[in-house]
XYZ file of C-alpha atoms in Angstrom:
566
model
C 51.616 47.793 39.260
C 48.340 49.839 40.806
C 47.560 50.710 44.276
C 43.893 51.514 44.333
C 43.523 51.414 40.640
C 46.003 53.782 40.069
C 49.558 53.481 38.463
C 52.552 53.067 40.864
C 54.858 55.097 38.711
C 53.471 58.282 36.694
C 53.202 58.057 32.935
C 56.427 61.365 32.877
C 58.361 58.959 34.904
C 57.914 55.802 32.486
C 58.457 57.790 29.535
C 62.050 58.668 30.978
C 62.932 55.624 31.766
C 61.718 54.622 27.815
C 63.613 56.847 26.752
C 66.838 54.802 27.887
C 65.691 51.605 26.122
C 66.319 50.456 22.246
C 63.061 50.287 20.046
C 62.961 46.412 20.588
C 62.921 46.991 23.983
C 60.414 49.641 24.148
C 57.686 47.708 22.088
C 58.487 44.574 24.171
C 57.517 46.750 27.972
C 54.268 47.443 25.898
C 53.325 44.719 26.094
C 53.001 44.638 30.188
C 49.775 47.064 30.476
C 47.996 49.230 28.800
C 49.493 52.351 30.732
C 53.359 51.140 29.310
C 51.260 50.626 25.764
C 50.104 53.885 25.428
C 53.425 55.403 26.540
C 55.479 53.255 24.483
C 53.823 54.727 21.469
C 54.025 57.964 22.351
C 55.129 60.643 19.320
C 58.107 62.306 21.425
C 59.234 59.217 22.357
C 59.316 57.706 18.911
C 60.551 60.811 17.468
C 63.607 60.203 19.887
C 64.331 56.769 19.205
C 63.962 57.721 14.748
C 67.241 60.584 15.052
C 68.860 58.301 18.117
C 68.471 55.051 15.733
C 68.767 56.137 12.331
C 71.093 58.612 12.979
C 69.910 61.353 11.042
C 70.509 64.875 11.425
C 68.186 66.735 13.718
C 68.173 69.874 11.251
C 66.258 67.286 8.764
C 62.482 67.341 9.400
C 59.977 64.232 9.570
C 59.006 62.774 5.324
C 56.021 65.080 4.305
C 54.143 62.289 3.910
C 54.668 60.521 7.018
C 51.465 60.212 9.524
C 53.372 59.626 12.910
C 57.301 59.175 13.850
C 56.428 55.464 15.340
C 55.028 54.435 11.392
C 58.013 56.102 9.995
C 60.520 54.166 12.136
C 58.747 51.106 11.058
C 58.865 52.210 7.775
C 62.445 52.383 7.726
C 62.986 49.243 9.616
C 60.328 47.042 7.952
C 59.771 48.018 4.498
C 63.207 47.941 3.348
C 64.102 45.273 0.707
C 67.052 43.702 2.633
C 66.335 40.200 2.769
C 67.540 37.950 0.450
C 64.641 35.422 -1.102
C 66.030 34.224 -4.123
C 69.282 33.426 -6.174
C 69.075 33.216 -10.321
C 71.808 31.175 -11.393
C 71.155 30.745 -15.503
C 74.205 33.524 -16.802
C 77.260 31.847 -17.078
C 79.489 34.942 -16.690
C 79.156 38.382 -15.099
C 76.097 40.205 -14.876
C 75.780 43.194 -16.236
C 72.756 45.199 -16.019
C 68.976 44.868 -15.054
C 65.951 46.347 -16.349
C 61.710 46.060 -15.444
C 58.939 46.265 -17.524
C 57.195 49.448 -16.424
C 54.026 47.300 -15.543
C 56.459 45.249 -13.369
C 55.658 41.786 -14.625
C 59.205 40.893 -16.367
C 62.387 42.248 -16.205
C 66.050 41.723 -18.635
C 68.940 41.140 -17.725
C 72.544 41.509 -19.675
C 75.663 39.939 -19.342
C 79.101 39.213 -20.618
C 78.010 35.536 -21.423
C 76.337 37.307 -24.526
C 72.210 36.338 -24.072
C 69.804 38.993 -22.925
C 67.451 36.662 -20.537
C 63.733 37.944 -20.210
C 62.538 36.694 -16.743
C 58.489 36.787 -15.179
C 58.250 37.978 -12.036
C 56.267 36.233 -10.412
C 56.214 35.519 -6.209
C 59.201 33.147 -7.397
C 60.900 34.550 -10.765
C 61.060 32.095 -13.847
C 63.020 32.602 -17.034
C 60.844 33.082 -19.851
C 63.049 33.583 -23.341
C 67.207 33.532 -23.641
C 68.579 35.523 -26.355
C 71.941 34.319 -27.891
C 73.725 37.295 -29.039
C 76.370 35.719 -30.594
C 75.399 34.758 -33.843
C 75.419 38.634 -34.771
C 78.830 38.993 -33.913
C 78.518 40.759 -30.378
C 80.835 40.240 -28.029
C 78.861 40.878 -24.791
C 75.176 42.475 -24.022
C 75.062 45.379 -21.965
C 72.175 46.995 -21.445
C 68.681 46.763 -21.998
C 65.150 49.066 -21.829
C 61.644 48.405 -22.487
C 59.365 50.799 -24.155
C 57.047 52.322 -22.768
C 53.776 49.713 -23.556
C 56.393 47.098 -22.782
C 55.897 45.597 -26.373
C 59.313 46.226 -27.348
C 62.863 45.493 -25.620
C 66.020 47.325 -26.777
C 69.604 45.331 -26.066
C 72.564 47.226 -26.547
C 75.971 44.993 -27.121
C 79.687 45.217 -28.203
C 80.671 43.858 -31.215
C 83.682 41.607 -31.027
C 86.474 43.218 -32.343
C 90.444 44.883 -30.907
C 90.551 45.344 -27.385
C 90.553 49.179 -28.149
C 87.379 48.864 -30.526
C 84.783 50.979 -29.278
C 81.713 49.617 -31.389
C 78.306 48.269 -30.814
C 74.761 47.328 -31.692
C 71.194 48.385 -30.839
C 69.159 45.509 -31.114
C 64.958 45.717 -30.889
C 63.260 42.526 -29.745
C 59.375 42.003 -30.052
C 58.133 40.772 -26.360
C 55.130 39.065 -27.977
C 57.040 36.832 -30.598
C 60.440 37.256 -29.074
C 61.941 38.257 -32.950
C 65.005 40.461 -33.316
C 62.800 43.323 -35.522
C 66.002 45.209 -36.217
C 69.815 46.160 -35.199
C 71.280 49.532 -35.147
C 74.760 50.661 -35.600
C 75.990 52.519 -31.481
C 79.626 54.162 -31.240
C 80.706 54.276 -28.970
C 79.321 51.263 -27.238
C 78.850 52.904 -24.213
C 76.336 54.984 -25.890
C 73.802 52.266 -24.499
C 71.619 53.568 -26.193
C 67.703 54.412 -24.602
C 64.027 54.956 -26.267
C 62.431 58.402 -26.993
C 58.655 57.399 -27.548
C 57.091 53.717 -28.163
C 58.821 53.120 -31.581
C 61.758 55.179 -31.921
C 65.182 55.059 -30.483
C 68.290 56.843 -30.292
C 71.789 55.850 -31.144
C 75.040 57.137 -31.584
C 77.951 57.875 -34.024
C 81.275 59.348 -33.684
C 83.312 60.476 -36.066
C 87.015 61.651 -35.488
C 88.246 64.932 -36.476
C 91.248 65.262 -35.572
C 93.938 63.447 -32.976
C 91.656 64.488 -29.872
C 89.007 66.228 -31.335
C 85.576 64.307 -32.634
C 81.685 65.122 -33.149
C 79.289 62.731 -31.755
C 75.904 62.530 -33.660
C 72.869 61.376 -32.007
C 70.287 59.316 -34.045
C 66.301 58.969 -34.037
C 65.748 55.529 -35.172
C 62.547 53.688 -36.360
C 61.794 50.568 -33.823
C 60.815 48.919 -37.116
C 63.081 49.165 -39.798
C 60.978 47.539 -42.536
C 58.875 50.839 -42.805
C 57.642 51.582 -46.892
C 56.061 54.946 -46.285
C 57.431 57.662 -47.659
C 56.635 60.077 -45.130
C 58.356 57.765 -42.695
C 62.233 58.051 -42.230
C 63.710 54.850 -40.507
C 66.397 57.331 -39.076
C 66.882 60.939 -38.472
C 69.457 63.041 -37.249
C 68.419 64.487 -33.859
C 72.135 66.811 -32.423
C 75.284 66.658 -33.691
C 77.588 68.017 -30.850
C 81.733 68.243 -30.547
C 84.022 67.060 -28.655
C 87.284 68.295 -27.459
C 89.779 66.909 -25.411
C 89.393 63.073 -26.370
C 85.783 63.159 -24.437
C 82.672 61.545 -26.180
C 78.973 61.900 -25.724
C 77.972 58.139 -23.520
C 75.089 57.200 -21.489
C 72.143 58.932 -23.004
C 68.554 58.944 -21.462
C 65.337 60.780 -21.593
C 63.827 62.582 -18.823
C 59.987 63.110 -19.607
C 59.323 67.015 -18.368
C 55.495 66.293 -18.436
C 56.387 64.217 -14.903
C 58.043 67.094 -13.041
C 55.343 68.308 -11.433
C 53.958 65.330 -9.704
C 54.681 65.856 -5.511
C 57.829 64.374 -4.387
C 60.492 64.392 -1.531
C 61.825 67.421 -0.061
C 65.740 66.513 -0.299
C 67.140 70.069 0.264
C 66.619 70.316 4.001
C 69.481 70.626 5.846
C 72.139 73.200 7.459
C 71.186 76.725 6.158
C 74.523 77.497 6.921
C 75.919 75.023 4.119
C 77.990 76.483 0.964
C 75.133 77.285 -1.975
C 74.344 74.524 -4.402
C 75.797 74.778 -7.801
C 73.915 75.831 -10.494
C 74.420 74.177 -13.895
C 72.127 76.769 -16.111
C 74.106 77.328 -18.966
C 70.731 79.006 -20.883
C 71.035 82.574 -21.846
C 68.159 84.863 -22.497
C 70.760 86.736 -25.316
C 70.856 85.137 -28.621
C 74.015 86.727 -28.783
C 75.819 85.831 -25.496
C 74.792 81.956 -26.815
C 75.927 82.034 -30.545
C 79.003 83.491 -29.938
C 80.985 85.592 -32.204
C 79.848 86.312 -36.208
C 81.336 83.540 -38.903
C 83.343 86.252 -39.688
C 84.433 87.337 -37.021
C 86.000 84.098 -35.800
C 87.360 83.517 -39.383
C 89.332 86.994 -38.752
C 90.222 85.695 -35.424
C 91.434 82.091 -36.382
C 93.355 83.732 -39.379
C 95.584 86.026 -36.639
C 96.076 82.862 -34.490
C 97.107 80.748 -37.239
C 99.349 83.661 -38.761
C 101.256 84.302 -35.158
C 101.592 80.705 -34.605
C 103.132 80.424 -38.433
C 105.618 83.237 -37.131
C 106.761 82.167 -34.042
C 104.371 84.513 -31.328
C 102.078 81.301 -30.182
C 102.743 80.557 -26.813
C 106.190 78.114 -26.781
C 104.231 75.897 -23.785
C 101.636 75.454 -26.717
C 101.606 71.658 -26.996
C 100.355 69.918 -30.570
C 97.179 68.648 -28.533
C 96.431 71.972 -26.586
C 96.635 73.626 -29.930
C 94.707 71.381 -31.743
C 92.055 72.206 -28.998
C 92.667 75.896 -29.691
C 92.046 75.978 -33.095
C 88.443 73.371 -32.964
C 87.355 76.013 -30.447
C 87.664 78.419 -32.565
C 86.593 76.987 -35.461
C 83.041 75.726 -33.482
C 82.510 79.287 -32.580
C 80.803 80.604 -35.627
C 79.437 77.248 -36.698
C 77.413 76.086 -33.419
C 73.336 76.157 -33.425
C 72.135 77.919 -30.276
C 69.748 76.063 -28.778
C 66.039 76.287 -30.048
C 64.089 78.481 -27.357
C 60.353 77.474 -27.131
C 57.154 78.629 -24.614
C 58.030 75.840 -21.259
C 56.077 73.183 -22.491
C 55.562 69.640 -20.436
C 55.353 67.801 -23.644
C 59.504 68.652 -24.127
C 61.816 66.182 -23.096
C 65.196 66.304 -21.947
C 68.263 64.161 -23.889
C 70.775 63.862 -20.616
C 74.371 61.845 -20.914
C 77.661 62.316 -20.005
C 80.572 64.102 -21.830
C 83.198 66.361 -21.087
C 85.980 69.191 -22.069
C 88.971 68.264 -20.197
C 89.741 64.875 -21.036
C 88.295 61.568 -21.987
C 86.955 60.543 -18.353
C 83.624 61.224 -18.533
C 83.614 64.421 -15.581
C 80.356 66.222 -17.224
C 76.683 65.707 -17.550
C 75.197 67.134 -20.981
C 71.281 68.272 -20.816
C 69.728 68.878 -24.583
C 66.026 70.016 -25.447
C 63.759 67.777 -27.258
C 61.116 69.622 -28.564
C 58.002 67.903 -29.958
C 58.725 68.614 -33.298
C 61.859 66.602 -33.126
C 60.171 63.428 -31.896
C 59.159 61.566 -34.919
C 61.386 60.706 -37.849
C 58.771 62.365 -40.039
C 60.182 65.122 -41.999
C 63.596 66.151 -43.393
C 66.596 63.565 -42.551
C 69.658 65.826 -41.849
C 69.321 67.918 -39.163
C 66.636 70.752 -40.560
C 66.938 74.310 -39.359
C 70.846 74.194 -39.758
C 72.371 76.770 -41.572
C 75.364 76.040 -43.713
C 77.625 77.456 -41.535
C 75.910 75.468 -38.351
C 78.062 72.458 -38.064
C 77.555 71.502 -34.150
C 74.268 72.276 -31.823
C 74.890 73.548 -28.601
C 73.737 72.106 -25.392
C 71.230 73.986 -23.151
C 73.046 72.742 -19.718
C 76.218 71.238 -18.225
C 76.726 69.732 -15.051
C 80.657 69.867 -14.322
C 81.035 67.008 -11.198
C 84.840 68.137 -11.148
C 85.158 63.858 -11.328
C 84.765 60.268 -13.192
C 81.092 59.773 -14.078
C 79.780 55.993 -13.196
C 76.453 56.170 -13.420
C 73.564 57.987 -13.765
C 69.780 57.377 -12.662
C 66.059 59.586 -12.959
C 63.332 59.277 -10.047
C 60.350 58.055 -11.106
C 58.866 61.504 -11.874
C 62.211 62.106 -14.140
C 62.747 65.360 -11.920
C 65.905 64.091 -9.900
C 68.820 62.978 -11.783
C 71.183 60.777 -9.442
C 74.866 60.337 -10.638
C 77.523 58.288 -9.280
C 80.808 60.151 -9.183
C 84.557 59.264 -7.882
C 85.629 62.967 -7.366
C 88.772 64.712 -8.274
C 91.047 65.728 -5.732
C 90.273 69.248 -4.926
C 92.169 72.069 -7.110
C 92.996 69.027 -9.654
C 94.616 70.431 -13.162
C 94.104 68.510 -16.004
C 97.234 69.488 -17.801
C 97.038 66.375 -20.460
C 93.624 65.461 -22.002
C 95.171 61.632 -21.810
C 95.964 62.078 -18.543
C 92.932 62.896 -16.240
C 93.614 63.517 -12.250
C 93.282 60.212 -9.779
C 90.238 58.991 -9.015
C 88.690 58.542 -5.126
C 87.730 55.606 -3.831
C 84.788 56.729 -2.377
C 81.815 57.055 -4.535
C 79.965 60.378 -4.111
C 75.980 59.374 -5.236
C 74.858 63.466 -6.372
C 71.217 64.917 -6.443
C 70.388 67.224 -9.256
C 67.195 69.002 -9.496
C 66.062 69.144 -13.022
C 63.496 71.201 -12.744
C 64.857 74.390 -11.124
C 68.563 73.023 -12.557
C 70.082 73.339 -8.987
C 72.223 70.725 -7.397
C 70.611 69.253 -4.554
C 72.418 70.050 -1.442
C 73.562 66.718 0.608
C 75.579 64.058 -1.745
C 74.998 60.150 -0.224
C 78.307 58.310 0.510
C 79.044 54.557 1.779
C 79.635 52.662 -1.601
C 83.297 52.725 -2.976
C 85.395 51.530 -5.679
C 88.545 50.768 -6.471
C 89.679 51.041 -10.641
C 91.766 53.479 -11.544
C 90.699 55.610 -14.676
C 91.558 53.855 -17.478
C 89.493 50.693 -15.767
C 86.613 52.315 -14.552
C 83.320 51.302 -15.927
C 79.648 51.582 -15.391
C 77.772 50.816 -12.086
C 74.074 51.495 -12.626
C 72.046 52.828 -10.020
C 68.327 53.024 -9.523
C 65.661 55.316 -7.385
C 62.029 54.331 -6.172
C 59.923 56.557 -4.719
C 61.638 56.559 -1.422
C 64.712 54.588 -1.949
C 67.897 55.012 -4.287
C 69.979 52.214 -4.535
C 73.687 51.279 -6.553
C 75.986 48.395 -6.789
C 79.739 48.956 -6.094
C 83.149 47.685 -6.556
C 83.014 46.215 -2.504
C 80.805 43.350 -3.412
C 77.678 44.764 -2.159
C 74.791 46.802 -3.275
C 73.346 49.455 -0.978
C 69.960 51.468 -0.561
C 69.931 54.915 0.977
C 66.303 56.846 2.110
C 65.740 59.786 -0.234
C 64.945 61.706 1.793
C 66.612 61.234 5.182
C 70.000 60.727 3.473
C 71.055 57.848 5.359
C 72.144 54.299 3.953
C 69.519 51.677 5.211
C 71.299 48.285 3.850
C 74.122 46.682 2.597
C 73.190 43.489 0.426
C 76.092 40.977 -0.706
C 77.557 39.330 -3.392
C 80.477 37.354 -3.732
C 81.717 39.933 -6.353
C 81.467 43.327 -8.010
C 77.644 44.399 -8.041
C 76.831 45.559 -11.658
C 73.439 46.970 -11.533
C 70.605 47.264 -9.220
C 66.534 47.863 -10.052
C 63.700 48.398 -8.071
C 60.243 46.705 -9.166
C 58.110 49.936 -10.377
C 55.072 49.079 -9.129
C 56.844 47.503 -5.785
C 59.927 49.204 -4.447
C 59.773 46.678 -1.485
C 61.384 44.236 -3.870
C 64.659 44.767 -5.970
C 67.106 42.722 -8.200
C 71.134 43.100 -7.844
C 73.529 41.805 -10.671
C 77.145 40.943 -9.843
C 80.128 39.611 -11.199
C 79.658 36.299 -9.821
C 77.437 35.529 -12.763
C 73.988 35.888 -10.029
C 70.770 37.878 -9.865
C 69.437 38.023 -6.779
C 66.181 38.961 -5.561
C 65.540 40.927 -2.404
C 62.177 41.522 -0.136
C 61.253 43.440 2.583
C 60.577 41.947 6.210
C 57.155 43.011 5.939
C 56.605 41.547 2.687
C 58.354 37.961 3.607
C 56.507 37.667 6.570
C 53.473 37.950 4.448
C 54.195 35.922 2.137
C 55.223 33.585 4.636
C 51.970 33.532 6.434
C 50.425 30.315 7.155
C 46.674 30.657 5.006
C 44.359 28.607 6.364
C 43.369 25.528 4.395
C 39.993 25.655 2.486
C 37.529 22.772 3.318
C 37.066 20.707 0.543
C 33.565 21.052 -0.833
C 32.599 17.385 -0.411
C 33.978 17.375 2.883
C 31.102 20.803 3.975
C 28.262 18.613 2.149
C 28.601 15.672 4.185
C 28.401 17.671 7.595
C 25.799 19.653 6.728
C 23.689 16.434 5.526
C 24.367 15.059 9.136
C-alpha cells in the first residue's frame, strides 16, 4: 500500500473511487489504513453519500443543529425507532389510540374492547391498571390525555346507543388511586375532548338548529366535580360557535403560545421558485371589517330576502338546504362576538379543531384565542362579555385544506400543527352539503406554522387510505423533536424527518394502524396501535444494541475477599 512510506494511490484519487461505493462499503475500506480512514470520513464525501442515500433534495440545507454530514447520516440511519422489540397483546379488539405521560414513565391506551389500559414503561412495558368502561354504558374508549403533572388521565368514550348516535363521555381518572373522579357529557363524540390547565377540561355540546344548521358550545369543566366553593364553577361556557352546512366543531386541542419561541427546525427550505404558502389569517385590525354589518342592518337585509323569496324573486335554483344556509348567515351576521383583541401575550393559548362550511366532512381547521382570563371556571357561568344580541363568537383563524381532515398533531413546542388530509380533487364543487367531493387515497401529512400563521411549504406523502367519506375516521399522528410519525389504512405506520422531508420507515401491522406516539423524553422509542387488537413497541438500532450489550458480571463480594486474603 506504501512505497517508501508513502501512499501508492493519492488521497484525491481514493476519494473518487469512494465516491462510487455505498456507505457500508465506505466504512468497511476504513478499516484497511489509516490513510482510507481519514478519507472515508471525509465531510464532502459524506455529504455525497446523505443527498445520494436519503434522497433528499439538494436545494434543502444540512439540520441546523447537525455537527458534521457523517453524524447526520448516522443519525438518520441509527437513531430511528424502526425495530420492533415488543408486542402487547392484553386488548381484545382494535386499538384505538395511544397516549404518554409527559414525564414518559406510563402511557394509555384505548380501544373498542371498552377498557382504557394504563401501562409502565419500563425497558420491557408492564400493564399496570385496566379500566372497564362498560359498566357506564360506553360503547368503546377512544381517546385519552394526561394532565400536565400526570396526576390525572382523561378517557373519552361513546356511549352505546343507534348506529347514527353521535354521543359520548369525558371520563377523569386519578393516576394515584386509579378512581373515576368524574364523567362529563361530549357531543359529538368525536369531540375527544383535551385538558386546558391541570384541573380543568373542555367538552362539547351541539345543539341543532335547524335541518343542517347547529351551534357547537365548548365547555370548561372542573377535573373534580365535587367542588363546594362558591367561587368555584364546576363548568363554564368557554365559545359558542355555528355551524352551517351539516359541519360540527371535532377534535379540539390546546396549543400553549408560551412554547413558540423555543428554537426549532427550519422546515421552509426548499425551491424559491415554489407557489407562496397559504395564509390562514383571518384577524382584522378593523372592528368593523370583523363584526360585520349593524343588528339592524342585517334585520333590514334578512326582511328584503325573506319578502322576495315570499314573492317569487329568490333565485328558482334556491334549494330548501342552500336557503336554509342563506338565511343562518344572515341571521349570525349581527349576532357574532368578534374576537377579543389583547397585547400578544405568551400566557394565551390557542383552542385548535376541525370544522367546516361546506359540508359535514371535516375540510377546515378552526384556531380560537384563550385568553388568561378565560382559563379558570371562576367567575360568571354563561359566556360573560356577550351582548344580548351576541349569540355565536367568531373564530380568529381558519385553515381551509380544500379536503377530509384525519388527524391533527402539535410539535413539542406547540408551534407546528401537523394535519393529515385526503385532498379534494382540484376545482371540486360542493354543490350538496350531504354530498362532499371524493376523497384521495393518498394522505397529504400538512405543516402549519402557528406562529407566523403561514402554511409550511413542502406537505409529506407515503401513507394512504382507502374509506370513502362517509367511513373515514381518525388516524392520529404524532411529532418528536425530529420525527413525525402516523398510522394508515395500509397496515403500517410510518416516520418522516422533520426536517429533511423524507419518510425514514415503514413499521407493520397485520391491520389498520390507529395511532402512533413517541416517548417525550425518548423519541428513539415509539408505540403503534392497530386493528389487530396489538401495541407494539419500537427502538432504535442504536438503542437495541445498547441495551443488548453484554455488561460484564460483577464479582461477588465474597468471592474479592478470599483472593485478596491469599
Amino acid at each position: 500500500w506504501t512505497r517508501g512510506g508513502m501512499p501508492l494511490l493519492p488521497d484525491c484519487l481514493v476519494y473518487q473511487i469512494f465516491l462510487h461505493l455505498g456507505p457500508a462499503d465506505v466504512l468497511a475500506a476504513g478499516l484497511v489504513c489509516r490513510q482510507w480512514q481519514a478519507v472515508s470520513r471525509d465531510e464532502f464525501l459524506w455529504r455525497e453519500q446523505f443527498y445520494r442515500y436519503y434522497q433528499v433534495a439538494r436545494d434543502v440545507p444540512r439540520h441546523p443543529a447537525a455537527t458534521s454530514w457523517y453524524e447526520e447520516f448516522r443519525r438518520l440511519y441509527d437513531m430511528v425507532p424502526c425495530v420492533e422489540v415488543q408486542t402487547l397483546r392484553e386488548h381484545s379488539d382494535q386499538v384505538l389510540h395511544l397516549s404518554f405521560s409527559h414525564s414518559g414513565y406510563q402511557f394509555a391506551s384505548c380501544s373498542k374492547d371498552c377498557t382504557v389500559k394504563i401501562w409502565n414503561n419500563d425497558l420491557t412495558i408492564s400493564l399496570l391498571h385496566s379500566a372497564d368502561m362498560r359498566p357506564y354504558n360506553w360503547s368503546y374508549t377512544q381517546f385519552s390525555q394526561f394532565n400536565q403533572d400526570d396526576s390525572l388521565l382523561l378517557a373519552s368514550g361513546v356511549f352505546l346507543g343507534p348506529h347514527n348516535s353521535s354521543s359520548g363521555e369525558i371520563a377523569v381518572i386519578s393516576l394515584d388511586s386509579f378512581a373515576l373522579l368524574s364523567r362529563v357529557r361530549n357531543k359529538p363524540y368525536d369531540v375527544f375532548g383535551c385538558w386546558l390547565t391541570e384541573t380543568s377540561l373542555i367538552s362539547g355540546n351541539l345543539h341543532r338548529i335547524g335541518d343542517i344548521t347547529s351551534c357547537s358550545v365548548l365547555w370548561l369543566n372542573h377535573a373534580f366535580q365535587d367542588v363546594e366553593s362558591e367561587n368555584v364553577n364546576v363548568v363554564k361556557r368557554l365559545f359558542k360557535i355555528q355551524n352551517l352546512n351539516a359541519s360540527t366543531i371535532r377534535t379540539v386541542m390546546v396549543a400553549d403560545c408560551s412554547r413558540f419561541d423555543n428554537p426549532d427546525l427550519l422546515l421552509d427550505a426548499g425551491d424559491p421558485a415554489a407557489p407562496p404558502c397559504r395564509v390562514f389569517d383571518l384577524g382584522s385590525d378593523s372592528d368593523d371589517e370583523v363584526a360585520g354589518p349593524a343588528p339592524a342592518h342585517t334585520k333590514e337585509g334578512l326582511r328584503r330576502f325573506l319578502d322576495r323569496m315570499l314573492d317569487g324573486h329568490t333565485q328558482p335554483q334556491l334549494s330548501e338546504r342552500a336557503l336554509e344556509t342563506r338565511v343562518a348567515k344572515l341571521l349570525a351576521q349581527g349576532h357574532t362576538k368578534p374576537p377579543e383583541r389583547s397585547a400578544a401575550s405568551t400566557r394565551n393559548k390557542y383552542l385548535i379543531f376541525t370544522t367546516g362550511c361546506l359540508t359535514y366532512s371535516p375540510h377546515q381547521i378552526g384556531i380560537k384565542q384563550i385568553l388568561p382570563h378565560q382559563m379558570t371556571t371562576a367567575g360568571p357561568v354563561l359566556g360573560e362579555g356577550r351582548g344580548s344580541d351576541a349569540f355565536f363568537d367568531a373564530l380568529d383563524h381558519v385553515i381551509d385544506v380544500h379536503g377530509h381532515i384525519i388527524g391533527m398533531g402539535l410539535s413539542p413546542d406547540n408551534r407546528y400543527l401537523y394535519v393529515n388530509s385526503r385532498a379534494w380533487p382540484s376545482g371540486a364543487v360542493v354543490a350538496d352539503p350531504m354530498q362532499p367531493p371524493p376523497i384521495a387515497e393518498e394522505i397529504d401529512l400538512l405543516v402549519f406554522d402557528l406562529k407566523t400563521m403561514r402554511e409550511v411549504r413542502r406537505a409529506l406523502r407515503a401513507h394512504r387510505a382507502y374509506t370513502p367519506n362517509d367511513e373515514c375516521f381518525f388516524i392520529f399522528l404524532d411529532v418528536s423533536r425530529d420525527f413525525v410519525a402516523s398510522g394508515a389504512e395500509d397496515r403500517h405506520g410510518y416516520i418522516w424527518d422533520r426536517h429533511y422531508n423524507i419518510c425514514l420507515a415503514k413499521l407493520q401491522h397485520e391491520d389498520v394502524v390507529n395511532s402512533v406516539a413517541f416517548s417525550p423524553q425518548e423519541q428513539e422509542l415509539l408505540l403503534t396501535a392497530s386493528d389487530d387488537a396489538t401495541i407494539k413497541a419500537w427502538r432504535s438500532p442504536r438503542t437495541v444494541r445498547i441495551l443488548q450489550a453484554p455488561r460484564p458480571r460483577p464479582r461477588p463480594f465474597f468471592s474479592w475477599f478470599a483472593s485478596q486474603r491469599r
